[in-house]
C-alpha cells in the first residue's frame, strides 16, 4: 500500500517533495510554460461523470487484460520517465522490480540512469524501451539493438519532443544531473552521457537541442520498423489524423499523450482527445493513454473512452522518492485497489464491461 502518511497519489506527492532536492522535485513535477496542460490533464478526467450501472453481480472482479498480447494484472503500465536515480539510489532497478511485482509492464526511458541491460536483467515482467532518436542514427540503431538483445518486448517511439518543452522551473534551477548520475544508455557515445550544468538554462533542454533529431518525420517510423523486429508504438499523439497515420505506417499501438504537459503548453488534455482518437483507430491497433491519471476512476474513464490501458508517470516517481521499490509498488497497488473499487461501484466485473456507455449512457 502507499507509504504511511498518504491516502492517495496526490498526498504522496507532498511526502515525496519533502524527500527530494528542490531541483529534482521541480524537474519531476513541472510542466511547460504556464503549466496549463499539466493542470488540465488531471482536471479533464475529473469532468467526465461515470454513469454507473446497478444490480450487476460484481462479487468477483477481474482487472486483468492484455496489452500487445502480454497479460497484465491490471490496465496500468509504468510510463517512461527519465532519471529515476534522482528519486532513489536503486533508480530504475527499483521501478522495474515494482512493475514486475505488480504484474505489469515497465516502459524504460532512453534517458535512464541504469543501462537497459541491467534493467531487463532485474525485470520480473515485460520491459518496453522508449526511444528518443538521436541525430547520430548509428548510435540510435545501436541502442535499439541493445534493447532487443536485452529482452525488451516493444519500442515506444516518442514523437512529441523535437525540442524539449520549456520548463521554466528547470531553467530557473539550471537543471542538470548531479555528480554520479548519467544517461547510462549513451555512455559509449562521446559526450552523450552527461546532462551538465548550463548557466541560466536547463541542461536537459541543451542536451536535446544538441543531440536529438528534430527532423524526425513519419518516414522515420518506417525506418524504425525496418530497424527492429519488435513492435513499435508511437507515443505523443493528440490528433485523430495522426493516429490514422500511425496505423498507416505500421505502428502496433499508439500512446495518446502530451508528455504529461511538459511539451507544448496549451495542447489538449489527453482525456479530451482520447475518445475521438480511439474512434478513428477503430480497433486496428491498440490505443494507450497517459497524462493526469491519479485515481482508479480515471482508469475506468480511459478504458470507457477506448484505451486498452493507461500509463502513469509522476506518481511512480513520488513512490520511488518516498520509499524506493516499495513506494513505487505501493502506487501501483493503490491504483489497483481504486480501480477494483470503482469497477464494483460502476457495475463492472471485468475490464471488458468498461464500455463507452458508462460515460455516454443511452438516452430515454
Ligand atoms: C520527470 C518526467 C520525465 C519524463 N521523461 C520522459 C522520457 O524520457 N521519455 C518519454 O517519452 N516521456 C517522458 N515523460 C512523459 C511520460 O512518459 C508521460 O507521458 C507523462 O509523465 C504522463 O503524465 P503523468 O506524469 O501525469 O502521469 C516524462 C515525464 C516526467 C514527469
mmCIF file of C-alpha atoms and ligand atoms in Angstrom:
data_model
loop_
_atom_site.group_PDB
_atom_site.id
_atom_site.type_symbol
_atom_site.label_atom_id
_atom_site.label_comp_id
_atom_site.label_asym_id
_atom_site.label_seq_id
_atom_site.Cartn_x
_atom_site.Cartn_y
_atom_site.Cartn_z
ATOM 1 C CA UNK A 1 0.000 0.000 0.000
ATOM 2 C CA UNK A 2 1.004 3.625 -0.078
ATOM 3 C CA UNK A 3 3.766 4.835 2.229
ATOM 4 C CA UNK A 4 2.451 5.932 5.597
ATOM 5 C CA UNK A 5 1.080 9.449 5.626
ATOM 6 C CA UNK A 6 -0.517 9.319 2.191
ATOM 7 C CA UNK A 7 -4.043 8.144 1.474
ATOM 8 C CA UNK A 8 -3.865 8.818 -2.229
ATOM 9 C CA UNK A 9 -1.456 9.709 -5.007
ATOM 10 C CA UNK A 10 -1.905 13.454 -4.640
ATOM 11 C CA UNK A 11 -0.967 13.277 -0.965
ATOM 12 C CA UNK A 12 2.019 11.123 -1.849
ATOM 13 C CA UNK A 13 3.399 13.973 -3.932
ATOM 14 C CA UNK A 14 3.699 16.078 -0.792
ATOM 15 C CA UNK A 15 5.655 13.353 1.008
ATOM 16 C CA UNK A 16 7.939 12.949 -1.985
ATOM 17 C CA UNK A 17 8.562 16.656 -2.138
ATOM 18 C CA UNK A 18 9.987 16.565 1.361
ATOM 19 C CA UNK A 19 12.458 13.829 0.339
ATOM 20 C CA UNK A 20 13.678 15.272 -2.949
ATOM 21 C CA UNK A 21 16.075 18.131 -3.602
ATOM 22 C CA UNK A 22 14.281 21.245 -4.806
ATOM 23 C CA UNK A 23 15.840 20.775 -8.258
ATOM 24 C CA UNK A 24 14.743 17.133 -8.580
ATOM 25 C CA UNK A 25 11.226 17.807 -7.315
ATOM 26 C CA UNK A 26 10.776 20.667 -9.770
ATOM 27 C CA UNK A 27 12.126 18.542 -12.634
ATOM 28 C CA UNK A 28 9.638 15.763 -11.898
ATOM 29 C CA UNK A 29 6.650 17.958 -11.131
ATOM 30 C CA UNK A 30 6.944 20.672 -13.719
ATOM 31 C CA UNK A 31 5.186 21.241 -16.995
ATOM 32 C CA UNK A 32 5.910 23.601 -19.845
ATOM 33 C CA UNK A 33 5.444 27.375 -19.550
ATOM 34 C CA UNK A 34 2.244 28.238 -17.654
ATOM 35 C CA UNK A 35 1.562 24.547 -16.962
ATOM 36 C CA UNK A 36 -1.954 24.847 -18.410
ATOM 37 C CA UNK A 37 -1.851 21.390 -19.974
ATOM 38 C CA UNK A 38 -0.272 19.912 -16.853
ATOM 39 C CA UNK A 39 -3.256 21.010 -14.755
ATOM 40 C CA UNK A 40 -5.821 20.300 -17.448
ATOM 41 C CA UNK A 41 -4.624 16.694 -17.813
ATOM 42 C CA UNK A 42 -5.818 15.990 -14.270
ATOM 43 C CA UNK A 43 -8.887 18.218 -14.395
ATOM 44 C CA UNK A 44 -10.262 16.809 -17.658
ATOM 45 C CA UNK A 45 -10.604 13.266 -16.284
ATOM 46 C CA UNK A 46 -12.470 14.634 -13.289
ATOM 47 C CA UNK A 47 -15.010 16.333 -15.549
ATOM 48 C CA UNK A 48 -16.195 13.017 -17.004
ATOM 49 C CA UNK A 49 -19.062 11.690 -14.882
ATOM 50 C CA UNK A 50 -19.339 7.912 -14.700
ATOM 51 C CA UNK A 51 -22.907 6.729 -15.272
ATOM 52 C CA UNK A 52 -22.693 3.583 -13.158
ATOM 53 C CA UNK A 53 -24.876 0.547 -13.727
ATOM 54 C CA UNK A 54 -26.829 -1.009 -10.870
ATOM 55 C CA UNK A 55 -27.836 -4.514 -9.878
ATOM 56 C CA UNK A 56 -24.930 -6.199 -11.589
ATOM 57 C CA UNK A 57 -23.242 -9.093 -9.799
ATOM 58 C CA UNK A 58 -19.809 -7.686 -9.030
ATOM 59 C CA UNK A 59 -18.941 -10.133 -6.273
ATOM 60 C CA UNK A 60 -15.972 -11.417 -8.306
ATOM 61 C CA UNK A 61 -13.916 -8.902 -10.218
ATOM 62 C CA UNK A 62 -11.093 -9.399 -12.703
ATOM 63 C CA UNK A 63 -8.841 -6.450 -13.509
ATOM 64 C CA UNK A 64 -6.502 -8.316 -15.808
ATOM 65 C CA UNK A 65 -6.180 -7.666 -19.518
ATOM 66 C CA UNK A 66 -3.640 -7.960 -22.316
ATOM 67 C CA UNK A 67 -1.509 -5.279 -23.917
ATOM 68 C CA UNK A 68 0.096 -6.200 -27.259
ATOM 69 C CA UNK A 69 -0.654 -9.774 -26.357
ATOM 70 C CA UNK A 70 1.076 -9.695 -22.965
ATOM 71 C CA UNK A 71 -1.075 -10.411 -19.949
ATOM 72 C CA UNK A 72 -1.040 -7.718 -17.276
ATOM 73 C CA UNK A 73 -2.723 -7.924 -13.907
ATOM 74 C CA UNK A 74 -4.433 -4.580 -14.445
ATOM 75 C CA UNK A 75 -4.688 -1.964 -17.190
ATOM 76 C CA UNK A 76 -1.963 0.247 -15.700
ATOM 77 C CA UNK A 77 1.602 0.400 -17.038
ATOM 78 C CA UNK A 78 4.600 2.394 -15.877
ATOM 79 C CA UNK A 79 5.223 5.357 -18.200
ATOM 80 C CA UNK A 80 8.746 6.122 -19.376
ATOM 81 C CA UNK A 81 10.211 8.848 -17.209
ATOM 82 C CA UNK A 82 13.838 9.913 -17.185
ATOM 83 C CA UNK A 83 16.354 9.813 -14.350
ATOM 84 C CA UNK A 84 14.985 7.619 -11.573
ATOM 85 C CA UNK A 85 18.351 7.987 -9.879
ATOM 86 C CA UNK A 86 17.181 11.402 -8.717
ATOM 87 C CA UNK A 87 14.449 9.680 -6.693
ATOM 88 C CA UNK A 88 16.243 6.735 -5.118
ATOM 89 C CA UNK A 89 19.620 5.059 -5.162
ATOM 90 C CA UNK A 90 18.431 1.924 -6.975
ATOM 91 C CA UNK A 91 16.956 4.097 -9.713
ATOM 92 C CA UNK A 92 15.239 2.171 -12.494
ATOM 93 C CA UNK A 93 16.052 -1.182 -10.872
ATOM 94 C CA UNK A 94 13.597 -0.307 -8.114
ATOM 95 C CA UNK A 95 10.984 0.651 -10.686
ATOM 96 C CA UNK A 96 11.290 -2.464 -12.796
ATOM 97 C CA UNK A 97 11.052 -4.684 -9.729
ATOM 98 C CA UNK A 98 7.953 -2.812 -8.597
ATOM 99 C CA UNK A 99 6.319 -3.149 -12.017
ATOM 100 C CA UNK A 100 7.120 -6.863 -12.242
ATOM 101 C CA UNK A 101 5.924 -7.444 -8.690
ATOM 102 C CA UNK A 102 2.645 -5.766 -9.558
ATOM 103 C CA UNK A 103 2.264 -7.893 -12.688
ATOM 104 C CA UNK A 104 2.597 -5.135 -15.205
ATOM 105 C CA UNK A 105 4.908 -3.646 -17.827
ATOM 106 C CA UNK A 106 7.564 -1.003 -17.294
ATOM 107 C CA UNK A 107 8.406 1.283 -20.151
ATOM 108 C CA UNK A 108 12.041 2.293 -19.656
ATOM 109 C CA UNK A 109 13.130 5.753 -20.799
ATOM 110 C CA UNK A 110 16.100 6.165 -23.138
ATOM 111 C CA UNK A 111 17.270 8.653 -20.530
ATOM 112 C CA UNK A 112 17.587 6.205 -17.661
ATOM 113 C CA UNK A 113 20.305 6.277 -15.046
ATOM 114 C CA UNK A 114 20.613 2.494 -15.402
ATOM 115 C CA UNK A 115 21.589 0.631 -18.550
ATOM 116 C CA UNK A 116 18.804 -1.157 -20.392
ATOM 117 C CA UNK A 117 20.681 -4.473 -19.996
ATOM 118 C CA UNK A 118 20.694 -4.160 -16.205
ATOM 119 C CA UNK A 119 17.057 -3.124 -16.065
ATOM 120 C CA UNK A 120 15.927 -6.044 -18.228
ATOM 121 C CA UNK A 121 18.057 -8.444 -16.189
ATOM 122 C CA UNK A 122 16.316 -7.315 -12.987
ATOM 123 C CA UNK A 123 12.831 -7.408 -14.514
ATOM 124 C CA UNK A 124 10.101 -9.735 -13.295
ATOM 125 C CA UNK A 125 7.822 -8.791 -16.177
ATOM 126 C CA UNK A 126 7.935 -7.280 -19.649
ATOM 127 C CA UNK A 127 10.019 -4.176 -20.322
ATOM 128 C CA UNK A 128 9.330 -1.818 -23.197
ATOM 129 C CA UNK A 129 12.041 0.532 -24.352
ATOM 130 C CA UNK A 130 11.172 4.181 -25.018
ATOM 131 C CA UNK A 131 13.285 5.607 -27.795
ATOM 132 C CA UNK A 132 14.495 9.118 -28.430
ATOM 133 C CA UNK A 133 16.058 9.376 -31.874
ATOM 134 C CA UNK A 134 19.494 10.951 -31.766
ATOM 135 C CA UNK A 135 20.993 12.922 -34.644
ATOM 136 C CA UNK A 136 23.553 10.127 -34.607
ATOM 137 C CA UNK A 137 21.434 7.443 -36.296
ATOM 138 C CA UNK A 138 24.093 4.763 -35.921
ATOM 139 C CA UNK A 139 24.071 5.330 -32.162
ATOM 140 C CA UNK A 140 20.272 5.244 -32.184
ATOM 141 C CA UNK A 141 20.214 1.946 -34.067
ATOM 142 C CA UNK A 142 22.811 0.538 -31.714
ATOM 143 C CA UNK A 143 20.544 1.470 -28.816
ATOM 144 C CA UNK A 144 17.594 -0.297 -30.434
ATOM 145 C CA UNK A 145 19.771 -3.389 -30.994
ATOM 146 C CA UNK A 146 20.815 -3.352 -27.354
ATOM 147 C CA UNK A 147 17.232 -3.029 -26.142
ATOM 148 C CA UNK A 148 16.274 -6.010 -28.336
ATOM 149 C CA UNK A 149 19.213 -8.093 -27.181
ATOM 150 C CA UNK A 150 18.490 -7.226 -23.550
ATOM 151 C CA UNK A 151 14.968 -8.620 -23.927
ATOM 152 C CA UNK A 152 12.751 -5.558 -24.296
ATOM 153 C CA UNK A 153 9.467 -6.542 -25.911
ATOM 154 C CA UNK A 154 8.468 -3.299 -27.661
ATOM 155 C CA UNK A 155 9.944 0.011 -28.780
ATOM 156 C CA UNK A 156 7.995 3.120 -27.855
ATOM 157 C CA UNK A 157 8.976 5.961 -30.160
ATOM 158 C CA UNK A 158 8.363 9.347 -28.565
ATOM 159 C CA UNK A 159 7.330 11.851 -31.221
ATOM 160 C CA UNK A 160 6.253 14.901 -29.255
ATOM 161 C CA UNK A 161 9.718 16.173 -28.422
ATOM 162 C CA UNK A 162 11.590 17.554 -31.471
ATOM 163 C CA UNK A 163 12.871 20.023 -28.901
ATOM 164 C CA UNK A 164 12.431 19.893 -25.182
ATOM 165 C CA UNK A 165 9.450 21.848 -23.866
ATOM 166 C CA UNK A 166 10.441 24.970 -21.982
ATOM 167 C CA UNK A 167 10.025 24.192 -18.331
ATOM 168 C CA UNK A 168 10.673 27.425 -16.553
ATOM 169 C CA UNK A 169 11.236 25.769 -13.190
ATOM 170 C CA UNK A 170 14.141 23.846 -14.740
ATOM 171 C CA UNK A 171 15.516 26.978 -16.380
ATOM 172 C CA UNK A 172 15.404 28.770 -13.035
ATOM 173 C CA UNK A 173 17.110 25.844 -11.262
ATOM 174 C CA UNK A 174 19.630 25.295 -14.087
ATOM 175 C CA UNK A 175 18.561 21.653 -14.077
ATOM 176 C CA UNK A 176 21.423 19.176 -14.504
ATOM 177 C CA UNK A 177 22.293 15.689 -13.370
ATOM 178 C CA UNK A 178 24.208 15.712 -10.108
ATOM 179 C CA UNK A 179 27.636 14.094 -9.792
ATOM 180 C CA UNK A 180 27.388 10.337 -10.282
ATOM 181 C CA UNK A 181 24.232 10.294 -12.422
ATOM 182 C CA UNK A 182 24.440 9.932 -16.189
ATOM 183 C CA UNK A 183 22.439 8.925 -19.248
ATOM 184 C CA UNK A 184 23.812 5.410 -18.897
ATOM 185 C CA UNK A 185 22.410 4.059 -22.153
ATOM 186 C CA UNK A 186 24.585 6.520 -24.038
ATOM 187 C CA UNK A 187 27.757 6.041 -22.047
ATOM 188 C CA UNK A 188 29.511 4.533 -25.080
ATOM 189 C CA UNK A 189 28.939 7.641 -27.224
ATOM 190 C CA UNK A 190 31.294 10.507 -26.516
ATOM 191 C CA UNK A 191 29.575 13.465 -24.901
ATOM 192 C CA UNK A 192 26.151 11.785 -24.829
ATOM 193 C CA UNK A 193 26.028 10.635 -21.225
ATOM 194 C CA UNK A 194 26.236 13.945 -19.407
ATOM 195 C CA UNK A 195 23.362 16.330 -18.706
ATOM 196 C CA UNK A 196 25.572 19.068 -17.433
ATOM 197 C CA UNK A 197 25.173 22.322 -15.617
ATOM 198 C CA UNK A 198 24.435 25.202 -18.023
ATOM 199 C CA UNK A 199 24.378 28.638 -16.674
ATOM 200 C CA UNK A 200 20.920 30.241 -16.921
ATOM 201 C CA UNK A 201 19.305 27.336 -18.736
ATOM 202 C CA UNK A 202 18.096 23.774 -18.380
ATOM 203 C CA UNK A 203 20.916 21.323 -19.054
ATOM 204 C CA UNK A 204 18.352 18.850 -20.409
ATOM 205 C CA UNK A 205 16.976 21.374 -22.906
ATOM 206 C CA UNK A 206 20.537 21.952 -24.114
ATOM 207 C CA UNK A 207 21.093 18.184 -24.351
ATOM 208 C CA UNK A 208 18.003 17.783 -26.535
ATOM 209 C CA UNK A 209 18.912 20.701 -28.753
ATOM 210 C CA UNK A 210 22.414 19.406 -29.385
ATOM 211 C CA UNK A 211 21.853 15.686 -29.610
ATOM 212 C CA UNK A 212 18.301 14.718 -30.539
ATOM 213 C CA UNK A 213 16.977 14.811 -34.075
ATOM 214 C CA UNK A 214 14.301 17.471 -34.684
ATOM 215 C CA UNK A 215 13.926 16.427 -38.340
ATOM 216 C CA UNK A 216 12.033 13.241 -37.490
ATOM 217 C CA UNK A 217 9.024 12.519 -39.747
ATOM 218 C CA UNK A 218 6.603 9.703 -40.456
ATOM 219 C CA UNK A 219 9.240 8.226 -42.773
ATOM 220 C CA UNK A 220 11.321 7.532 -39.705
ATOM 221 C CA UNK A 221 8.565 5.383 -38.252
ATOM 222 C CA UNK A 222 9.015 3.189 -41.331
ATOM 223 C CA UNK A 223 12.804 3.342 -40.792
ATOM 224 C CA UNK A 224 12.395 2.215 -37.203
ATOM 225 C CA UNK A 225 10.064 -0.595 -38.174
ATOM 226 C CA UNK A 226 12.707 -1.801 -40.604
ATOM 227 C CA UNK A 227 15.406 -1.478 -37.966
ATOM 228 C CA UNK A 228 13.761 -3.703 -35.364
ATOM 229 C CA UNK A 229 11.812 -6.918 -35.154
ATOM 230 C CA UNK A 230 9.956 -5.571 -32.111
ATOM 231 C CA UNK A 231 6.528 -3.949 -32.273
ATOM 232 C CA UNK A 232 6.702 -0.162 -32.438
ATOM 233 C CA UNK A 233 4.335 2.120 -30.551
ATOM 234 C CA UNK A 234 4.138 5.822 -31.322
ATOM 235 C CA UNK A 235 3.888 7.973 -28.204
ATOM 236 C CA UNK A 236 2.737 11.564 -28.089
ATOM 237 C CA UNK A 237 -0.360 11.631 -30.296
ATOM 238 C CA UNK A 238 -3.249 14.027 -29.633
ATOM 239 C CA UNK A 239 -4.984 14.071 -33.049
ATOM 240 C CA UNK A 240 -7.159 11.540 -34.839
ATOM 241 C CA UNK A 241 -5.445 12.146 -38.208
ATOM 242 C CA UNK A 242 -2.024 11.457 -36.679
ATOM 243 C CA UNK A 243 -3.435 8.310 -35.088
ATOM 244 C CA UNK A 244 -4.571 7.140 -38.530
ATOM 245 C CA UNK A 245 -1.118 7.918 -39.919
ATOM 246 C CA UNK A 246 0.391 5.785 -37.184
ATOM 247 C CA UNK A 247 -1.849 2.918 -38.295
ATOM 248 C CA UNK A 248 -0.876 3.502 -41.936
ATOM 249 C CA UNK A 249 2.826 3.485 -41.043
ATOM 250 C CA UNK A 250 2.633 0.125 -39.354
ATOM 251 C CA UNK A 251 2.654 1.074 -35.683
ATOM 252 C CA UNK A 252 1.407 -1.682 -33.400
ATOM 253 C CA UNK A 253 -0.010 0.835 -30.998
ATOM 254 C CA UNK A 254 -0.135 4.483 -30.026
ATOM 255 C CA UNK A 255 0.105 6.296 -26.765
ATOM 256 C CA UNK A 256 -2.247 9.255 -26.629
ATOM 257 C CA UNK A 257 -0.044 11.599 -24.662
ATOM 258 C CA UNK A 258 1.084 15.200 -24.384
ATOM 259 C CA UNK A 259 4.143 14.158 -22.375
ATOM 260 C CA UNK A 260 2.449 14.976 -19.101
ATOM 261 C CA UNK A 261 2.040 18.635 -20.084
ATOM 262 C CA UNK A 262 5.796 19.042 -20.450
ATOM 263 C CA UNK A 263 5.993 19.817 -24.177
ATOM 264 C CA UNK A 264 3.514 22.161 -25.912
ATOM 265 C CA UNK A 265 1.671 24.091 -23.250
ATOM 266 C CA UNK A 266 -1.901 24.610 -24.427
ATOM 267 C CA UNK A 267 -2.075 21.183 -26.033
ATOM 268 C CA UNK A 268 -5.313 19.380 -25.200
ATOM 269 C CA UNK A 269 -5.751 17.205 -22.155
ATOM 270 C CA UNK A 270 -5.489 13.585 -23.175
ATOM 271 C CA UNK A 271 -8.888 12.821 -21.623
ATOM 272 C CA UNK A 272 -10.486 15.232 -24.075
ATOM 273 C CA UNK A 273 -8.965 13.716 -27.244
ATOM 274 C CA UNK A 274 -8.854 10.011 -26.400
ATOM 275 C CA UNK A 275 -12.445 9.224 -27.473
ATOM 276 C CA UNK A 276 -12.210 10.668 -30.997
ATOM 277 C CA UNK A 277 -8.785 9.082 -31.475
ATOM 278 C CA UNK A 278 -9.987 5.648 -30.398
ATOM 279 C CA UNK A 279 -12.944 6.039 -32.767
ATOM 280 C CA UNK A 280 -10.611 6.910 -35.655
ATOM 281 C CA UNK A 281 -8.366 3.925 -34.976
ATOM 282 C CA UNK A 282 -11.367 1.569 -34.959
ATOM 283 C CA UNK A 283 -9.552 -1.145 -33.071
ATOM 284 C CA UNK A 284 -6.932 -1.658 -35.802
ATOM 285 C CA UNK A 285 -4.112 -1.115 -33.290
ATOM 286 C CA UNK A 286 -4.046 -0.717 -29.531
ATOM 287 C CA UNK A 287 -4.580 2.708 -28.043
ATOM 288 C CA UNK A 288 -2.947 3.563 -24.736
ATOM 289 C CA UNK A 289 -3.141 6.858 -22.905
ATOM 290 C CA UNK A 290 -1.271 8.786 -20.249
ATOM 291 C CA UNK A 291 -1.418 12.147 -18.531
ATOM 292 C CA UNK A 292 -3.007 13.083 -15.251
ATOM 293 C CA UNK A 293 -4.211 9.623 -14.252
ATOM 294 C CA UNK A 294 -4.345 9.879 -10.478
ATOM 295 C CA UNK A 295 -7.395 7.819 -9.464
ATOM 296 C CA UNK A 296 -8.719 4.379 -10.249
ATOM 297 C CA UNK A 297 -11.816 6.068 -11.660
ATOM 298 C CA UNK A 298 -9.583 7.825 -14.213
ATOM 299 C CA UNK A 299 -8.501 4.399 -15.440
ATOM 300 C CA UNK A 300 -12.169 3.434 -15.857
ATOM 301 C CA UNK A 301 -12.792 6.639 -17.790
ATOM 302 C CA UNK A 302 -9.832 5.910 -20.075
ATOM 303 C CA UNK A 303 -10.998 2.348 -20.772
ATOM 304 C CA UNK A 304 -14.540 3.573 -21.402
ATOM 305 C CA UNK A 305 -13.189 6.013 -23.996
ATOM 306 C CA UNK A 306 -11.413 3.185 -25.801
ATOM 307 C CA UNK A 307 -7.968 2.830 -24.232
ATOM 308 C CA UNK A 308 -6.523 -0.627 -23.756
ATOM 309 C CA UNK A 309 -4.599 0.580 -20.706
ATOM 310 C CA UNK A 310 -3.136 3.711 -19.139
ATOM 311 C CA UNK A 311 0.402 4.637 -18.200
ATOM 312 C CA UNK A 312 1.297 6.574 -15.078
ATOM 313 C CA UNK A 313 4.301 8.849 -14.856
ATOM 314 C CA UNK A 314 4.785 11.143 -11.902
ATOM 315 C CA UNK A 315 3.011 9.052 -9.235
ATOM 316 C CA UNK A 316 5.633 6.322 -9.723
ATOM 317 C CA UNK A 317 8.348 8.916 -9.146
ATOM 318 C CA UNK A 318 6.621 10.039 -5.949
ATOM 319 C CA UNK A 319 6.531 6.437 -4.788
ATOM 320 C CA UNK A 320 10.212 5.912 -5.606
ATOM 321 C CA UNK A 321 11.216 9.104 -3.824
ATOM 322 C CA UNK A 322 9.233 8.216 -0.731
ATOM 323 C CA UNK A 323 10.080 4.538 -0.328
ATOM 324 C CA UNK A 324 12.030 3.186 -3.320
ATOM 325 C CA UNK A 325 10.739 -0.057 -4.827
ATOM 326 C CA UNK A 326 8.117 -0.475 -2.099
ATOM 327 C CA UNK A 327 6.892 3.051 -2.740
ATOM 328 C CA UNK A 328 6.514 2.518 -6.482
ATOM 329 C CA UNK A 329 4.818 -0.822 -5.825
ATOM 330 C CA UNK A 330 2.548 0.925 -3.339
ATOM 331 C CA UNK A 331 1.446 3.357 -6.020
ATOM 332 C CA UNK A 332 0.532 0.513 -8.356
ATOM 333 C CA UNK A 333 -1.292 -1.375 -5.596
ATOM 334 C CA UNK A 334 -3.180 1.765 -4.553
ATOM 335 C CA UNK A 335 -4.316 2.236 -8.131
ATOM 336 C CA UNK A 336 -5.308 -1.410 -8.319
ATOM 337 C CA UNK A 337 -7.437 -1.076 -5.188
ATOM 338 C CA UNK A 338 -9.086 2.085 -6.523
ATOM 339 C CA UNK A 339 -9.794 0.528 -9.929
ATOM 340 C CA UNK A 340 -11.289 -2.529 -8.252
ATOM 341 C CA UNK A 341 -13.476 -0.333 -6.075
ATOM 342 C CA UNK A 342 -14.568 1.882 -8.955
ATOM 343 C CA UNK A 343 -15.361 -1.134 -11.140
ATOM 344 C CA UNK A 344 -17.539 -2.607 -8.398
ATOM 345 C CA UNK A 345 -19.427 0.645 -7.897
ATOM 346 C CA UNK A 346 -19.823 1.145 -11.655
ATOM 347 C CA UNK A 347 -21.287 -2.341 -12.172
ATOM 348 C CA UNK A 348 -18.294 -3.817 -13.983
ATOM 349 C CA UNK A 349 -16.978 -7.277 -13.137
ATOM 350 C CA UNK A 350 -14.204 -7.236 -15.740
ATOM 351 C CA UNK A 351 -12.408 -4.673 -17.846
ATOM 352 C CA UNK A 352 -14.423 -5.728 -20.889
ATOM 353 C CA UNK A 353 -17.503 -4.441 -19.056
ATOM 354 C CA UNK A 354 -15.996 -0.952 -19.015
ATOM 355 C CA UNK A 355 -17.613 0.433 -22.143
ATOM 356 C CA UNK A 356 -18.361 3.862 -23.597
ATOM 357 C CA UNK A 357 -21.933 3.942 -22.279
ATOM 358 C CA UNK A 358 -20.519 4.480 -18.772
ATOM 359 C CA UNK A 359 -19.644 7.982 -19.947
ATOM 360 C CA UNK A 360 -22.413 8.439 -22.533
ATOM 361 C CA UNK A 361 -25.447 6.493 -21.321
ATOM 362 C CA UNK A 362 -28.169 5.570 -23.802
ATOM 363 C CA UNK A 363 -30.930 8.177 -23.994
ATOM 364 C CA UNK A 364 -34.556 7.638 -22.929
HETATM 365 C C1 LIG B 1 10.015 13.626 -14.875
HETATM 366 C C2 LIG B 1 9.460 13.136 -16.162
HETATM 367 C C3 LIG B 1 10.319 12.625 -17.119
HETATM 368 C C4 LIG B 1 9.813 12.136 -18.320
HETATM 369 N N1 LIG B 1 10.671 11.566 -19.214
HETATM 370 C C5 LIG B 1 10.188 11.035 -20.355
HETATM 371 C C6 LIG B 1 11.047 10.357 -21.263
HETATM 372 O O1 LIG B 1 12.243 10.242 -21.015
HETATM 373 N N2 LIG B 1 10.504 9.860 -22.391
HETATM 374 C C7 LIG B 1 9.163 9.963 -22.679
HETATM 375 O O2 LIG B 1 8.706 9.501 -23.724
HETATM 376 N N3 LIG B 1 8.325 10.578 -21.825
HETATM 377 C C8 LIG B 1 8.799 11.103 -20.677
HETATM 378 N N4 LIG B 1 7.939 11.697 -19.794
HETATM 379 C C9 LIG B 1 6.492 11.689 -20.082
HETATM 380 C C10 LIG B 1 5.824 10.427 -19.520
HETATM 381 O O3 LIG B 1 6.160 9.287 -20.268
HETATM 382 C C11 LIG B 1 4.297 10.523 -19.527
HETATM 383 O O4 LIG B 1 3.866 10.880 -20.822
HETATM 384 C C12 LIG B 1 3.739 11.513 -18.521
HETATM 385 O O5 LIG B 1 4.530 11.566 -17.357
HETATM 386 C C13 LIG B 1 2.317 11.113 -18.141
HETATM 387 O O6 LIG B 1 1.746 12.052 -17.327
HETATM 388 P P1 LIG B 1 1.638 11.927 -15.719
HETATM 389 O O7 LIG B 1 3.002 12.223 -15.185
HETATM 390 O O8 LIG B 1 0.642 12.993 -15.408
HETATM 391 O O9 LIG B 1 1.167 10.531 -15.383
HETATM 392 C C14 LIG B 1 8.421 12.199 -18.582
HETATM 393 C C15 LIG B 1 7.565 12.724 -17.616
HETATM 394 C C16 LIG B 1 8.059 13.179 -16.416
HETATM 395 C C17 LIG B 1 7.109 13.705 -15.387
#
